[in-house]
PDB file of C-alpha atoms in Angstrom:
ATOM      1  CA  UNK A 555     -12.020 -15.695  -5.426  1.00 76.00           C
ATOM      2  CA  UNK A 556     -14.072 -18.294  -3.654  1.00 80.00           C
ATOM      3  CA  UNK A 557     -14.632 -17.222  -0.045  1.00 83.00           C
ATOM      4  CA  UNK A 558     -16.838 -20.213   0.665  1.00 82.00           C
ATOM      5  CA  UNK A 559     -13.810 -22.472   0.930  1.00 89.00           C
ATOM      6  CA  UNK A 560     -10.749 -20.288   1.545  1.00 94.00           C
ATOM      7  CA  UNK A 561      -9.363 -16.954   2.704  1.00 93.00           C
ATOM      8  CA  UNK A 562      -8.655 -13.993   0.495  1.00 96.00           C
ATOM      9  CA  UNK A 563      -5.241 -12.569   1.441  1.00 97.00           C
ATOM     10  CA  UNK A 564      -3.581  -9.360   0.252  1.00 97.00           C
ATOM     11  CA  UNK A 565       0.077  -9.284   1.304  1.00 98.00           C
ATOM     12  CA  UNK A 566       2.382  -6.329   0.719  1.00 98.00           C
ATOM     13  CA  UNK A 567       6.043  -7.182   0.143  1.00 98.00           C
ATOM     14  CA  UNK A 568       8.111  -4.104   0.918  1.00 98.00           C
ATOM     15  CA  UNK A 569      11.331  -5.830  -0.197  1.00 98.00           C
ATOM     16  CA  UNK A 570      14.403  -3.733   0.774  1.00 98.00           C
ATOM     17  CA  UNK A 571      12.585  -0.416   0.941  1.00 98.00           C
ATOM     18  CA  UNK A 572      11.555   2.197   3.533  1.00 97.00           C
ATOM     19  CA  UNK A 573      13.051   2.729   6.985  1.00 97.00           C
ATOM     20  CA  UNK A 574      11.903   1.787  10.490  1.00 96.00           C
ATOM     21  CA  UNK A 575      10.975   5.446  10.978  1.00 97.00           C
ATOM     22  CA  UNK A 576       8.617   5.211   7.975  1.00 97.00           C
ATOM     23  CA  UNK A 577       6.521   2.424   9.460  1.00 97.00           C
ATOM     24  CA  UNK A 578       4.360   4.450  11.851  1.00 96.00           C
ATOM     25  CA  UNK A 579       3.158   7.102   9.362  1.00 96.00           C
ATOM     26  CA  UNK A 580       2.483   4.407   6.753  1.00 96.00           C
ATOM     27  CA  UNK A 581       0.542   2.381   9.309  1.00 95.00           C
ATOM     28  CA  UNK A 582      -1.529   5.375  10.396  1.00 94.00           C
ATOM     29  CA  UNK A 583      -2.661   5.991   6.819  1.00 92.00           C
ATOM     30  CA  UNK A 584      -3.428   2.338   6.213  1.00 91.00           C
ATOM     31  CA  UNK A 585      -5.271   1.871   9.508  1.00 87.00           C
ATOM     32  CA  UNK A 586      -7.519   4.829   8.800  1.00 82.00           C
ATOM     33  CA  UNK A 587      -9.178   2.941   5.935  1.00 80.00           C
ATOM     34  CA  UNK A 588      -8.341  -0.729   6.451  1.00 74.00           C
ATOM     35  CA  UNK A 589     -10.552  -0.969   9.526  1.00 72.00           C
ATOM     36  CA  UNK A 590     -13.516  -1.344   7.187  1.00 77.00           C
ATOM     37  CA  UNK A 591     -12.081  -4.461   5.547  1.00 80.00           C
ATOM     38  CA  UNK A 592     -14.278  -7.487   6.249  1.00 81.00           C
ATOM     39  CA  UNK A 593     -13.720  -9.982   3.476  1.00 86.00           C
ATOM     40  CA  UNK A 594      -9.945 -10.299   3.154  1.00 93.00           C
ATOM     41  CA  UNK A 595      -6.897 -10.601   5.376  1.00 95.00           C
ATOM     42  CA  UNK A 596      -4.131  -8.008   5.039  1.00 96.00           C
ATOM     43  CA  UNK A 597      -0.431  -8.661   5.671  1.00 97.00           C
ATOM     44  CA  UNK A 598       2.606  -6.381   5.540  1.00 98.00           C
ATOM     45  CA  UNK A 599       5.850  -8.307   4.912  1.00 98.00           C
ATOM     46  CA  UNK A 600       8.570  -5.942   6.067  1.00 98.00           C
ATOM     47  CA  UNK A 601      12.367  -6.172   6.271  1.00 98.00           C
ATOM     48  CA  UNK A 602      13.408  -7.980   9.449  1.00 98.00           C
ATOM     49  CA  UNK A 603      14.684  -4.822  11.164  1.00 97.00           C
ATOM     50  CA  UNK A 604      11.209  -3.292  10.825  1.00 98.00           C
ATOM     51  CA  UNK A 605       9.171  -6.184  12.166  1.00 98.00           C
ATOM     52  CA  UNK A 606       9.023  -4.972  15.802  1.00 97.00           C
ATOM     53  CA  UNK A 607       8.020  -1.472  14.678  1.00 97.00           C
ATOM     54  CA  UNK A 608       5.390  -2.891  12.319  1.00 98.00           C
ATOM     55  CA  UNK A 609       3.964  -5.176  15.010  1.00 98.00           C
ATOM     56  CA  UNK A 610       3.653  -2.184  17.333  1.00 97.00           C
ATOM     57  CA  UNK A 611       2.191   0.084  14.640  1.00 96.00           C
ATOM     58  CA  UNK A 612      -0.471  -2.419  13.572  1.00 95.00           C
ATOM     59  CA  UNK A 613      -1.375  -3.621  17.065  1.00 93.00           C
ATOM     60  CA  UNK A 614      -5.119  -3.842  17.673  1.00 87.00           C
ATOM     61  CA  UNK A 615      -5.865  -3.981  13.937  1.00 90.00           C
ATOM     62  CA  UNK A 616      -6.662  -6.807  11.526  1.00 88.00           C
ATOM     63  CA  UNK A 617      -3.394  -6.140   9.684  1.00 95.00           C
ATOM     64  CA  UNK A 618      -0.815  -8.851  10.326  1.00 97.00           C
ATOM     65  CA  UNK A 619       2.963  -8.603   9.954  1.00 98.00           C
ATOM     66  CA  UNK A 620       5.124 -10.993   7.990  1.00 98.00           C
ATOM     67  CA  UNK A 621       8.801 -11.543   7.197  1.00 98.00           C
ATOM     68  CA  UNK A 622      10.427 -11.807   3.780  1.00 98.00           C
ATOM     69  CA  UNK A 623      12.598 -14.856   4.423  1.00 98.00           C
ATOM     70  CA  UNK A 624      13.428 -17.415   7.093  1.00 98.00           C
ATOM     71  CA  UNK A 625      16.234 -19.862   7.829  1.00 98.00           C
ATOM     72  CA  UNK A 626      15.631 -23.561   7.406  1.00 98.00           C
ATOM     73  CA  UNK A 627      17.686 -24.079  10.587  1.00 98.00           C
ATOM     74  CA  UNK A 628      16.261 -23.878  14.096  1.00 97.00           C
ATOM     75  CA  UNK A 629      19.367 -22.345  15.717  1.00 97.00           C
ATOM     76  CA  UNK A 630      23.156 -22.426  15.585  1.00 98.00           C
ATOM     77  CA  UNK A 631      26.187 -20.874  13.933  1.00 98.00           C
ATOM     78  CA  UNK A 632      24.420 -19.352  10.931  1.00 98.00           C
ATOM     79  CA  UNK A 633      25.525 -15.718  10.957  1.00 98.00           C
ATOM     80  CA  UNK A 634      23.006 -13.378   9.397  1.00 96.00           C
ATOM     81  CA  UNK A 635      20.183 -15.909   9.354  1.00 97.00           C
ATOM     82  CA  UNK A 636      16.903 -15.524  11.257  1.00 98.00           C
ATOM     83  CA  UNK A 637      14.999 -18.542  12.534  1.00 98.00           C
ATOM     84  CA  UNK A 638      11.267 -19.119  12.357  1.00 98.00           C
ATOM     85  CA  UNK A 639      11.067 -19.133  16.154  1.00 98.00           C
ATOM     86  CA  UNK A 640      12.813 -15.740  16.303  1.00 98.00           C
ATOM     87  CA  UNK A 641      10.386 -14.287  13.771  1.00 98.00           C
ATOM     88  CA  UNK A 642       7.422 -15.684  15.650  1.00 98.00           C
ATOM     89  CA  UNK A 643       8.716 -14.308  18.951  1.00 98.00           C
ATOM     90  CA  UNK A 644       9.166 -10.881  17.325  1.00 98.00           C
ATOM     91  CA  UNK A 645       5.482 -10.898  16.394  1.00 98.00           C
ATOM     92  CA  UNK A 646       5.517 -12.038  12.759  1.00 98.00           C
ATOM     93  CA  UNK A 647       2.654 -14.295  11.714  1.00 98.00           C
ATOM     94  CA  UNK A 648       3.520 -14.844   8.038  1.00 98.00           C
ATOM     95  CA  UNK A 649       6.702 -15.368   6.051  1.00 98.00           C
ATOM     96  CA  UNK A 650       7.488 -15.271   2.337  1.00 98.00           C
ATOM     97  CA  UNK A 651       9.451 -18.298   1.156  1.00 98.00           C
ATOM     98  CA  UNK A 652      11.170 -18.915  -2.183  1.00 98.00           C
ATOM     99  CA  UNK A 653      10.675 -15.506  -3.759  1.00 97.00           C
ATOM    100  CA  UNK A 654      12.279 -15.395  -7.209  1.00 94.00           C
ATOM    101  CA  UNK A 655      14.727 -12.745  -6.007  1.00 95.00           C
ATOM    102  CA  UNK A 656      15.929 -15.140  -3.312  1.00 97.00           C
ATOM    103  CA  UNK A 657      16.237 -17.900  -5.893  1.00 95.00           C
ATOM    104  CA  UNK A 658      18.011 -15.674  -8.420  1.00 94.00           C
ATOM    105  CA  UNK A 659      20.342 -13.593  -6.252  1.00 96.00           C
ATOM    106  CA  UNK A 660      21.003 -16.006  -3.399  1.00 96.00           C
ATOM    107  CA  UNK A 661      20.920 -19.354  -5.158  1.00 96.00           C
ATOM    108  CA  UNK A 662      17.947 -20.626  -3.187  1.00 97.00           C
ATOM    109  CA  UNK A 663      17.051 -24.117  -4.361  1.00 97.00           C
ATOM    110  CA  UNK A 664      13.791 -26.050  -4.308  1.00 97.00           C
ATOM    111  CA  UNK A 665      15.277 -28.184  -1.515  1.00 97.00           C
ATOM    112  CA  UNK A 666      15.988 -25.057   0.549  1.00 98.00           C
ATOM    113  CA  UNK A 667      12.439 -23.836  -0.040  1.00 98.00           C
ATOM    114  CA  UNK A 668      11.122 -27.139   1.294  1.00 98.00           C
ATOM    115  CA  UNK A 669      13.351 -26.862   4.382  1.00 98.00           C
ATOM    116  CA  UNK A 670      12.230 -23.299   5.065  1.00 98.00           C
ATOM    117  CA  UNK A 671       8.602 -24.289   4.604  1.00 98.00           C
ATOM    118  CA  UNK A 672       8.958 -27.060   7.172  1.00 98.00           C
ATOM    119  CA  UNK A 673      10.639 -24.678   9.633  1.00 98.00           C
ATOM    120  CA  UNK A 674       7.913 -22.052   9.220  1.00 98.00           C
ATOM    121  CA  UNK A 675       5.103 -24.546   9.739  1.00 98.00           C
ATOM    122  CA  UNK A 676       6.790 -26.019  12.798  1.00 98.00           C
ATOM    123  CA  UNK A 677       7.017 -22.542  14.363  1.00 98.00           C
ATOM    124  CA  UNK A 678       3.373 -21.744  13.623  1.00 98.00           C
ATOM    125  CA  UNK A 679       4.029 -19.184  10.886  1.00 98.00           C
ATOM    126  CA  UNK A 680       1.839 -19.044   7.794  1.00 98.00           C
ATOM    127  CA  UNK A 681       4.123 -19.530   4.780  1.00 98.00           C
ATOM    128  CA  UNK A 682       3.608 -17.689   1.494  1.00 98.00           C
ATOM    129  CA  UNK A 683       5.469 -19.911  -0.970  1.00 98.00           C
ATOM    130  CA  UNK A 684       6.389 -18.260  -4.264  1.00 98.00           C
ATOM    131  CA  UNK A 685       6.525 -20.053  -7.603  1.00 97.00           C
ATOM    132  CA  UNK A 686       6.929 -18.665 -11.095  1.00 95.00           C
ATOM    133  CA  UNK A 687       8.478 -19.013 -14.531  1.00 93.00           C
ATOM    134  CA  UNK A 688      10.842 -16.896 -16.609  1.00 89.00           C
ATOM    135  CA  UNK A 689       9.850 -15.274 -19.881  1.00 87.00           C
ATOM    136  CA  UNK A 690      11.854 -17.813 -21.894  1.00 90.00           C
ATOM    137  CA  UNK A 691      10.127 -20.678 -20.102  1.00 91.00           C
ATOM    138  CA  UNK A 692       6.743 -19.195 -20.942  1.00 89.00           C
ATOM    139  CA  UNK A 693       7.705 -18.595 -24.555  1.00 88.00           C
ATOM    140  CA  UNK A 694       8.917 -22.182 -24.964  1.00 93.00           C
ATOM    141  CA  UNK A 695       5.724 -23.593 -23.500  1.00 91.00           C
ATOM    142  CA  UNK A 696       7.116 -25.146 -20.317  1.00 91.00           C
ATOM    143  CA  UNK A 697       5.508 -22.762 -17.801  1.00 91.00           C
ATOM    144  CA  UNK A 698       3.103 -25.280 -16.314  1.00 95.00           C
ATOM    145  CA  UNK A 699       5.811 -27.947 -16.101  1.00 96.00           C
ATOM    146  CA  UNK A 700       8.030 -25.547 -14.135  1.00 95.00           C
ATOM    147  CA  UNK A 701       5.211 -24.513 -11.809  1.00 96.00           C
ATOM    148  CA  UNK A 702       4.188 -28.112 -11.120  1.00 97.00           C
ATOM    149  CA  UNK A 703       7.775 -29.030 -10.285  1.00 97.00           C
ATOM    150  CA  UNK A 704       8.237 -26.059  -7.939  1.00 97.00           C
ATOM    151  CA  UNK A 705       4.991 -26.739  -6.078  1.00 98.00           C
ATOM    152  CA  UNK A 706       5.676 -30.472  -5.732  1.00 98.00           C
ATOM    153  CA  UNK A 707       9.230 -29.839  -4.513  1.00 98.00           C
ATOM    154  CA  UNK A 708       8.069 -27.261  -1.962  1.00 98.00           C
ATOM    155  CA  UNK A 709       5.384 -29.600  -0.616  1.00 98.00           C
ATOM    156  CA  UNK A 710       7.551 -32.712  -0.524  1.00 98.00           C
ATOM    157  CA  UNK A 711       6.892 -34.585   2.724  1.00 97.00           C
ATOM    158  CA  UNK A 712       4.329 -32.030   3.983  1.00 97.00           C
ATOM    159  CA  UNK A 713       1.209 -33.795   5.336  1.00 96.00           C
ATOM    160  CA  UNK A 714      -2.268 -32.709   4.240  1.00 94.00           C
ATOM    161  CA  UNK A 715      -3.227 -31.145   7.581  1.00 92.00           C
ATOM    162  CA  UNK A 716      -0.247 -28.781   7.309  1.00 95.00           C
ATOM    163  CA  UNK A 717      -0.582 -28.188   3.567  1.00 94.00           C
ATOM    164  CA  UNK A 718      -3.938 -26.516   4.170  1.00 90.00           C
ATOM    165  CA  UNK A 719      -2.136 -23.791   6.139  1.00 94.00           C
ATOM    166  CA  UNK A 720       0.109 -22.830   3.222  1.00 97.00           C
ATOM    167  CA  UNK A 721      -0.447 -19.931   0.824  1.00 98.00           C
ATOM    168  CA  UNK A 722       0.956 -20.261  -2.689  1.00 98.00           C
ATOM    169  CA  UNK A 723       1.863 -17.084  -4.582  1.00 98.00           C
ATOM    170  CA  UNK A 724       2.140 -17.387  -8.355  1.00 97.00           C
ATOM    171  CA  UNK A 725       4.595 -14.726  -9.471  1.00 94.00           C
ATOM    172  CA  UNK A 726       5.634 -14.904 -13.118  1.00 93.00           C
ATOM    173  CA  UNK A 727       9.238 -13.732 -12.945  1.00 90.00           C
ATOM    174  CA  UNK A 728       8.853 -11.768 -16.169  1.00 85.00           C
ATOM    175  CA  UNK A 729       6.118  -9.654 -14.547  1.00 83.00           C
ATOM    176  CA  UNK A 730       7.822  -8.785 -11.241  1.00 80.00           C
ATOM    177  CA  UNK A 731       8.661  -5.097 -11.107  1.00 75.00           C
ATOM    178  CA  UNK A 732       8.490  -4.768 -14.897  1.00 79.00           C
ATOM    179  CA  UNK A 733       5.038  -3.293 -15.273  1.00 77.00           C
ATOM    180  CA  UNK A 734       4.130  -6.334 -17.379  1.00 78.00           C
ATOM    181  CA  UNK A 735       1.247  -8.357 -15.987  1.00 79.00           C
ATOM    182  CA  UNK A 736      -0.094 -11.764 -16.867  1.00 86.00           C
ATOM    183  CA  UNK A 737      -3.546 -11.512 -18.378  1.00 92.00           C
ATOM    184  CA  UNK A 738      -6.336 -12.675 -16.071  1.00 94.00           C
ATOM    185  CA  UNK A 739      -6.666 -15.755 -18.278  1.00 95.00           C
ATOM    186  CA  UNK A 740      -2.940 -16.561 -18.074  1.00 94.00           C
ATOM    187  CA  UNK A 741      -2.896 -16.076 -14.310  1.00 95.00           C
ATOM    188  CA  UNK A 742      -6.041 -18.172 -13.850  1.00 97.00           C
ATOM    189  CA  UNK A 743      -4.626 -21.007 -15.938  1.00 96.00           C
ATOM    190  CA  UNK A 744      -1.546 -21.292 -13.732  1.00 96.00           C
ATOM    191  CA  UNK A 745      -3.407 -20.816 -10.440  1.00 98.00           C
ATOM    192  CA  UNK A 746      -5.883 -23.473 -11.505  1.00 97.00           C
ATOM    193  CA  UNK A 747      -3.005 -25.820 -12.258  1.00 97.00           C
ATOM    194  CA  UNK A 748      -1.507 -25.169  -8.808  1.00 98.00           C
ATOM    195  CA  UNK A 749      -4.836 -26.157  -7.292  1.00 97.00           C
ATOM    196  CA  UNK A 750      -4.805 -29.301  -9.429  1.00 98.00           C
ATOM    197  CA  UNK A 751      -1.370 -30.192  -8.035  1.00 98.00           C
ATOM    198  CA  UNK A 752      -2.784 -29.930  -4.499  1.00 97.00           C
ATOM    199  CA  UNK A 753      -5.686 -32.140  -5.534  1.00 97.00           C
ATOM    200  CA  UNK A 754      -3.323 -34.735  -6.940  1.00 97.00           C
ATOM    201  CA  UNK A 755      -0.945 -34.689  -3.964  1.00 97.00           C
ATOM    202  CA  UNK A 756      -3.654 -34.565  -1.305  1.00 97.00           C
ATOM    203  CA  UNK A 757      -7.386 -34.456  -2.024  1.00 95.00           C
ATOM    204  CA  UNK A 758     -10.208 -32.207  -3.196  1.00 95.00           C
ATOM    205  CA  UNK A 759     -10.658 -30.719   0.259  1.00 94.00           C
ATOM    206  CA  UNK A 760      -7.029 -29.557   0.414  1.00 94.00           C
ATOM    207  CA  UNK A 761      -7.275 -28.165  -3.106  1.00 96.00           C
ATOM    208  CA  UNK A 762     -10.400 -26.171  -2.261  1.00 95.00           C
ATOM    209  CA  UNK A 763      -8.865 -24.826   0.952  1.00 95.00           C
ATOM    210  CA  UNK A 764      -5.515 -23.539  -0.315  1.00 97.00           C
ATOM    211  CA  UNK A 765      -5.240 -19.787  -0.881  1.00 98.00           C
ATOM    212  CA  UNK A 766      -3.466 -18.978  -4.148  1.00 98.00           C
ATOM    213  CA  UNK A 767      -2.298 -15.418  -4.721  1.00 98.00           C
ATOM    214  CA  UNK A 768      -1.197 -13.676  -7.880  1.00 96.00           C
ATOM    215  CA  UNK A 769       1.879 -11.469  -7.775  1.00 93.00           C
ATOM    216  CA  UNK A 770       3.657  -9.679 -10.567  1.00 87.00           C
ATOM    217  CA  UNK A 771       2.732  -6.013 -11.022  1.00 87.00           C
ATOM    218  CA  UNK A 772      -0.760  -6.261  -9.529  1.00 93.00           C
ATOM    219  CA  UNK A 773      -1.954  -2.674  -9.162  1.00 94.00           C
ATOM    220  CA  UNK A 774      -5.157  -0.678  -8.606  1.00 96.00           C
ATOM    221  CA  UNK A 775      -5.964  -0.744 -12.321  1.00 95.00           C
ATOM    222  CA  UNK A 776      -5.844  -4.523 -12.802  1.00 95.00           C
ATOM    223  CA  UNK A 777      -6.556  -5.910  -9.322  1.00 96.00           C
ATOM    224  CA  UNK A 778     -10.331  -6.283  -9.651  1.00 96.00           C
ATOM    225  CA  UNK A 779     -10.127  -8.203 -12.928  1.00 97.00           C
ATOM    226  CA  UNK A 780      -7.389 -10.514 -11.653  1.00 96.00           C
ATOM    227  CA  UNK A 781      -9.220 -11.131  -8.382  1.00 96.00           C
ATOM    228  CA  UNK A 782     -12.424 -11.961 -10.239  1.00 96.00           C
ATOM    229  CA  UNK A 783     -10.842 -15.208 -11.433  1.00 97.00           C
ATOM    230  CA  UNK A 784     -12.112 -18.262  -9.512  1.00 96.00           C
ATOM    231  CA  UNK A 785      -8.693 -19.612  -8.543  1.00 97.00           C
ATOM    232  CA  UNK A 786      -7.024 -16.294  -7.611  1.00 97.00           C
ATOM    233  CA  UNK A 787      -7.542 -15.646  -3.900  1.00 97.00           C
ATOM    234  CA  UNK A 788      -5.511 -12.511  -3.345  1.00 97.00           C
ATOM    235  CA  UNK A 789      -2.260 -10.839  -4.247  1.00 98.00           C
ATOM    236  CA  UNK A 790       1.369 -10.599  -3.219  1.00 98.00           C
ATOM    237  CA  UNK A 791       1.989  -6.933  -3.930  1.00 97.00           C
ATOM    238  CA  UNK A 792       5.455  -5.489  -4.519  1.00 95.00           C
ATOM    239  CA  UNK A 793       5.894  -1.911  -5.695  1.00 94.00           C
ATOM    240  CA  UNK A 794       2.279  -0.879  -5.141  1.00 95.00           C
ATOM    241  CA  UNK A 795       2.504  -1.886  -1.469  1.00 97.00           C
ATOM    242  CA  UNK A 796       4.945   0.965  -0.823  1.00 97.00           C
ATOM    243  CA  UNK A 797       2.182   3.483  -1.499  1.00 96.00           C
ATOM    244  CA  UNK A 798      -0.609   3.323   1.086  1.00 94.00           C
ATOM    245  CA  UNK A 799      -3.186   4.711  -1.348  1.00 95.00           C
ATOM    246  CA  UNK A 800      -2.395   2.127  -4.009  1.00 96.00           C
ATOM    247  CA  UNK A 801      -2.359  -0.701  -1.509  1.00 96.00           C
ATOM    248  CA  UNK A 802      -5.710   0.424  -0.131  1.00 95.00           C
ATOM    249  CA  UNK A 803      -7.186   0.425  -3.622  1.00 95.00           C
ATOM    250  CA  UNK A 804      -6.082  -3.194  -4.112  1.00 96.00           C
ATOM    251  CA  UNK A 805      -7.415  -4.154  -0.672  1.00 95.00           C
ATOM    252  CA  UNK A 806     -10.746  -2.555  -1.546  1.00 93.00           C
ATOM    253  CA  UNK A 807     -10.864  -4.549  -4.789  1.00 94.00           C
ATOM    254  CA  UNK A 808     -10.408  -7.741  -2.764  1.00 94.00           C
ATOM    255  CA  UNK A 809     -12.976  -6.639  -0.214  1.00 89.00           C
ATOM    256  CA  UNK A 810     -15.871  -6.538  -2.688  1.00 81.00           C
TER     257      UNK A 810
END
């Protein structure tokens, strides 16, 4: 982490878990300890039906609420989609874009990720853009090529002043929900390369400013070592974010 130039952000991704009735008790446990957090921002990315309850539960705290997806369209006949403006009006401040599960199960393309990123920025949401490689891509030595391509495609046509508002989450697909975790050195190599892409597309200032998270089975046992890497500025937490105690332990690691 390098707090001199950029924010540290811990974001919990609840995926399709919990119920609206679970939000308040979870929030009460998290709020009891998270009020002492000074050095990192905390976000809960909840299913869309829970966003109003989460906004209410975390009101008057430093914990922000985010969504897990957004439409690239502003409005219209897109049944089942949710626009960036609707999310913003509901109280969301962040949104995850391009998660590997969206890419894998819903056929989300790099072009769609770029469209969603533009929509989120236009509405004033902070996007958390996910990139990552499969196990076969890592084993064949093309990981960095894949990551570079995903980042460049996501940022296509995005001006520097808006790029600084984006968070990139490196999530190796082979480590999501598997219990496998990239070593700190592996994670740092990729996050450093993401920062290099920003430097090449924009300038050194943009590269220094961008927050880059690691996701992929970050947990209380490995969080401190991962977060000690210079180019890792936080985490996008999946399974561990469903347990308030585990999430608090990761937040505390980032708050050192």
